[in-house]
Coordinates of C-alpha atoms and ligand atoms in Angstrom, one line a residue:
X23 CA -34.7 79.4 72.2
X24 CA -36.1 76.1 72.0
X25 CA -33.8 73.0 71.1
X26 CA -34.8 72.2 67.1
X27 CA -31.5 69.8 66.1
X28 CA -30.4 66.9 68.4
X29 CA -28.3 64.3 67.4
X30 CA -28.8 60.9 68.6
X31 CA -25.5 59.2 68.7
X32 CA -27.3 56.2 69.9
X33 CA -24.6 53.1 70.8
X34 CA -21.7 54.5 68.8
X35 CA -18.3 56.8 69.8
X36 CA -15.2 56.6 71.3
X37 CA -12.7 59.7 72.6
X38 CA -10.8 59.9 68.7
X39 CA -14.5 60.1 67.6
X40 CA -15.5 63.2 69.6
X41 CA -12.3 65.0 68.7
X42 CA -12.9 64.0 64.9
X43 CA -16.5 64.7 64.9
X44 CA -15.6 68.2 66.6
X45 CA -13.0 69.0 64.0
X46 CA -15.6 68.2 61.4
X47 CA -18.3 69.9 62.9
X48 CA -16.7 73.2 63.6
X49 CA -14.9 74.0 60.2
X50 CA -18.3 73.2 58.6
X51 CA -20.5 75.2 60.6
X52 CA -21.4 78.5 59.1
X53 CA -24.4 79.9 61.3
X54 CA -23.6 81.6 64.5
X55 CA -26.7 80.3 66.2
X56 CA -25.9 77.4 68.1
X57 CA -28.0 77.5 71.1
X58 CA -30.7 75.0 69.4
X59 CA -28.5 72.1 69.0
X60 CA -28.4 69.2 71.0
X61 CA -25.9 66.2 70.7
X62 CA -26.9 63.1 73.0
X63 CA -23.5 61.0 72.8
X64 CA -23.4 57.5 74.6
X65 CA -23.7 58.9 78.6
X66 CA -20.1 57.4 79.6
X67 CA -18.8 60.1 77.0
X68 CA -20.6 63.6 78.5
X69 CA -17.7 64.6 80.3
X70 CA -15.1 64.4 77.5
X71 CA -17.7 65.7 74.6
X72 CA -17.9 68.9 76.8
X73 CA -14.4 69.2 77.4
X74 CA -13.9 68.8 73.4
X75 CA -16.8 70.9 72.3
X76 CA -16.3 74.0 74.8
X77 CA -18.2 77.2 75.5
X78 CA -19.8 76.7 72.3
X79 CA -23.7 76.9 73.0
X80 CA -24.3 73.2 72.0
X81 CA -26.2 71.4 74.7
X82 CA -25.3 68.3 76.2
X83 CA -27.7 65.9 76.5
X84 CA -28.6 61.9 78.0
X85 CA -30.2 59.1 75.5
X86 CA -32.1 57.8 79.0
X87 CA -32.3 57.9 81.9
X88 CA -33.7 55.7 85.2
X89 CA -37.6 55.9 85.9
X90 CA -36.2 55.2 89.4
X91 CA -34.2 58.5 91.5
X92 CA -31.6 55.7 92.9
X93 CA -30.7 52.3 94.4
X94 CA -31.9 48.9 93.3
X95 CA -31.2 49.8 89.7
X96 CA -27.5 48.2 88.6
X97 CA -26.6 49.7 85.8
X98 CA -28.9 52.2 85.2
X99 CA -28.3 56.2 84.9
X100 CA -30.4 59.0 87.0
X101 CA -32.1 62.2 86.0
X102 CA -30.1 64.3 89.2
X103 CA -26.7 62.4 87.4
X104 CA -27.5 63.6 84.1
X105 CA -28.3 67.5 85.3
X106 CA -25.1 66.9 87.6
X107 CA -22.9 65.7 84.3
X108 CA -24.0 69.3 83.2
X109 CA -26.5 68.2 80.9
X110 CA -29.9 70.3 80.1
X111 CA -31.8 67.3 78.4
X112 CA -32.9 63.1 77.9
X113 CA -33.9 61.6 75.3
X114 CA -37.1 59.4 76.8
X115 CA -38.9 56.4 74.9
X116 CA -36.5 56.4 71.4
X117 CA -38.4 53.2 69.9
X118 CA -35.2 51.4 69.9
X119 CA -35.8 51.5 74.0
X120 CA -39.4 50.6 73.6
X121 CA -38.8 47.9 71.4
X122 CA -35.4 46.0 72.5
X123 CA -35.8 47.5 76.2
X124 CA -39.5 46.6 76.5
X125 CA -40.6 50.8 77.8
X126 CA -43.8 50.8 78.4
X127 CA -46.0 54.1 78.4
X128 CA -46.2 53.7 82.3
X129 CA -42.2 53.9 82.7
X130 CA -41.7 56.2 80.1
X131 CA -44.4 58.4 81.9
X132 CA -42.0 58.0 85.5
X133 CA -38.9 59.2 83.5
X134 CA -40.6 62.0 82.3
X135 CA -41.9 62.6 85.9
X136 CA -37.7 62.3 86.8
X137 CA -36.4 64.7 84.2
X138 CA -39.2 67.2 85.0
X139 CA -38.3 66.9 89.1
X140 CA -34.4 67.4 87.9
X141 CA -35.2 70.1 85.6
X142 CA -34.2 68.7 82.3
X143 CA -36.1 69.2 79.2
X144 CA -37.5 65.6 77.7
X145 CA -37.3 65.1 74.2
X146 CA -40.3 62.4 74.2
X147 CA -40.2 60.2 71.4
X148 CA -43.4 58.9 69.6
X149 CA -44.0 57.0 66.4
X150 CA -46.4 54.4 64.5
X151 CA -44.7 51.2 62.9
X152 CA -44.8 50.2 59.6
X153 CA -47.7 48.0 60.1
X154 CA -49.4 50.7 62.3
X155 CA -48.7 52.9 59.4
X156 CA -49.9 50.8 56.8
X157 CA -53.6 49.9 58.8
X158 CA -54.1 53.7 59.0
X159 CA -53.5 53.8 62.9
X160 CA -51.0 56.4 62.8
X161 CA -52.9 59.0 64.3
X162 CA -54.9 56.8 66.9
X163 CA -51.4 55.0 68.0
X164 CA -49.8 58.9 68.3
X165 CA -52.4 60.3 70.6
X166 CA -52.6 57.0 72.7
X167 CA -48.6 57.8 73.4
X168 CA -49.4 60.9 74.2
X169 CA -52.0 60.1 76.4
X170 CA -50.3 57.6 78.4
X171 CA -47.0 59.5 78.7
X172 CA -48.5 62.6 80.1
X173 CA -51.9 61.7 81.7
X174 CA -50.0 61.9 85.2
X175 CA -48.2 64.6 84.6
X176 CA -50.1 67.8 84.1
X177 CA -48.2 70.3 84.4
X178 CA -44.9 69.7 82.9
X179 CA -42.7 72.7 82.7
X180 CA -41.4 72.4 79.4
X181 CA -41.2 69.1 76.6
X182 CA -40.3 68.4 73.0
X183 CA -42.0 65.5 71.2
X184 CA -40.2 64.1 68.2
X185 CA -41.9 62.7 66.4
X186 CA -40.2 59.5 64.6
X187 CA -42.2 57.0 62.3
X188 CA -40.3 53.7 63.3
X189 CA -40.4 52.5 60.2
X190 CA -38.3 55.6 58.7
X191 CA -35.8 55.4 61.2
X192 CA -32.2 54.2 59.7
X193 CA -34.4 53.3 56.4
X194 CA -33.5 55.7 53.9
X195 CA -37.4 56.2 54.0
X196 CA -39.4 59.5 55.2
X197 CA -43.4 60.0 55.0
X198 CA -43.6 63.4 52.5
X199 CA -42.9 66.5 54.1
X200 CA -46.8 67.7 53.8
X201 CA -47.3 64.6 55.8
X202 CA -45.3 65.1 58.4
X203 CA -46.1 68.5 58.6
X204 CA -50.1 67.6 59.4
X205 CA -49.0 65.0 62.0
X206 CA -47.0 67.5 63.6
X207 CA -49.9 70.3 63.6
X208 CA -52.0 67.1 64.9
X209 CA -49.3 66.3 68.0
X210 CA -49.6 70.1 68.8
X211 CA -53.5 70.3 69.2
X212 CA -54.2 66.9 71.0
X213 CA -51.4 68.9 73.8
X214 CA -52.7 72.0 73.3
X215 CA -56.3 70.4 74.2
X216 CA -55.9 67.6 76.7
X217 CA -52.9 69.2 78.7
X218 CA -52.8 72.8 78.6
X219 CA -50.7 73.1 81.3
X220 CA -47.6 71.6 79.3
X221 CA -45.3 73.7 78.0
X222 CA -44.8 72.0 74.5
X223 CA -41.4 73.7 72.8
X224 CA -41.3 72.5 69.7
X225 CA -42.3 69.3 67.8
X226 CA -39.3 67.6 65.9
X227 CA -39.2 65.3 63.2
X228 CA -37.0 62.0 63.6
X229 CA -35.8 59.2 61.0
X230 CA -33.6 59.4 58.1
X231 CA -33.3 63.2 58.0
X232 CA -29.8 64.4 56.1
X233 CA -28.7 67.1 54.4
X234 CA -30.5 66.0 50.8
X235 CA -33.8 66.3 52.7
X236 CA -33.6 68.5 55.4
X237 CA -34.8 71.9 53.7
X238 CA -37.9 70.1 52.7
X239 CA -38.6 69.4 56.0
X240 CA -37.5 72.7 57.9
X241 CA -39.5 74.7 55.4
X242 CA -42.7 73.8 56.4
X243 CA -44.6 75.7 59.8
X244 CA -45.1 73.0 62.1
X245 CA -41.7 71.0 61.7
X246 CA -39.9 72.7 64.1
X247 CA -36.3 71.2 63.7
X248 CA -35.4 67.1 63.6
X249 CA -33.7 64.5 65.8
X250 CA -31.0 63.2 63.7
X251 CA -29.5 59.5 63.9
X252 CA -27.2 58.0 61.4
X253 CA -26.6 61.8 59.6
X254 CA -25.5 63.2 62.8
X255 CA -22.7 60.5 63.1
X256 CA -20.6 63.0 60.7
X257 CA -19.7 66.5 61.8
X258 CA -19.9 67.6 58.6
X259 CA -22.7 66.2 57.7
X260 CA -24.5 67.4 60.9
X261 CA -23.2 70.8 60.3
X262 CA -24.4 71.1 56.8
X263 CA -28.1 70.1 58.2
X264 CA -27.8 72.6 61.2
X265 CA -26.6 75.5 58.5
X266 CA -30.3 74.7 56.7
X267 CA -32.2 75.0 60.1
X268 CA -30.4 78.2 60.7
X269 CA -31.4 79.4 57.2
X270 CA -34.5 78.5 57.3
X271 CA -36.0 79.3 60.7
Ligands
PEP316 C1 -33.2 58.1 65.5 O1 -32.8 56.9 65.8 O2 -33.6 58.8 66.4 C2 -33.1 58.5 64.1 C3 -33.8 59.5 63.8 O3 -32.3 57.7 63.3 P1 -32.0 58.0 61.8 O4 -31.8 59.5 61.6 O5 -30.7 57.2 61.5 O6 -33.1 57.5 61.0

């Protein structure tokens, strides 16, 4: 089974959050189906989010990771460090890292080269901006992501795009389902056709998903499952979203 809910935790947490969020997260949960959800927590926190969350199913996963295997790179975390933390997945080029990190197609292409040589599934992140949007570039800016993140790399073993208009992330606003459902269908056939080799998992829908909306979303063929920011901050929250995916797929 495919991963169809991540959270993105992005730059938030602390120990008394992951015990809280855990708490939260557990009474609330009603499915038994765990094995599709994915939390990425701030990296320095793996360790003790594993500990907290047990032999539960959830996977573990990195927000980024290094284009580069080691050395020269202060700072920075690798793919083999992620996979050695225990962890089955990266996030790789969330707009927040291509905008206030400057990630260019070209390095996001390397770190999904890195993931794939570590054997962790990459959650590639793609989306149009509001001006994009607005100029009717959505598709044309989509496919050139594409394009540039995987033209090098054939014959990826497995990936997950999520899809995540940067103009609905953290606003409170979402395209309509029926439109996100298209793009989504859209995504699948430009992989399907340029890189057949690439084993595309599922296709997930990113920015300002909750539990209001999420049924909307889940109900329709080709979105597959979301990558959840702000909503996910709240175990309760997060599990009453993961309880509709379960119903519903
Ligand atoms: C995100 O940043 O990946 C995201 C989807 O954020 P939010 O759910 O807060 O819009």
């Amino acid at each position: 089974m495919s991963l169809r809910l991540i959270a993105n935790w992005k730059l938030n947490g602390s120990i008394e959050f992951n015990n809280q969020w855990a708490e939260d997260f557990f009474k609330n949960f009603s499915s038994k189906n765990s094995k599709s959800i994915g939390i990425a927590p701030v990296s320095i926190y793996i360790g003790h989010l594993k500990k907290v969350i047990g032999d539960c199913g959830i996977e573990i996963g990195a927000q980024n990771i290094c284009d580069k295997e080691f050395g020269e790179r202060t700072g920075e975390i690798s793919a083999s460090m992620i996979k050695d933390m225990g962890c089955k997945f990266s996030l790789i080029g969330h707009s927040e890292r291509r905008t206030f990190f400057h990630e260019s197609n070209k390095i996001i292409s390397q770190k999904l080269n890195q993931a794939n040589n570590n054997s962790l599934i990459p959650i590639l992140c793609i989306g149009e901006t509001a001006e994009e949007n607005k100029r009717n570039k959505t598709y044309d800016v989509l496919e050139s992501q594409i394009n540039e993140a995987l033209r090098d790399l054939n014959q990826l073993s497995s990936i997950i795009i999520a899809y995540e208009p940067v103009w609905a992330i953290g606003s409170g606003k979402i395209p309509s389902p029926e439109e996100i459902n298209s793009i989504h269908k859209m995504i699948k056939d430009v992989v399907q056709s340029r890189f057949p080799k690439i084993g595309l998992k599922s296709v997930l829908y990113g920015g300002s998903v909750n539990s209001d909306n999420a049924s909307s979303l889940f109900v329709l063929e080709h979105i597959d499952g979301a990558l959840v920011g702000g909503a996910s901050l709240n175990g309760k929250e997060f599990a009453q979203i993961a309880n509709i995916l379960s119903e519903l797929r």
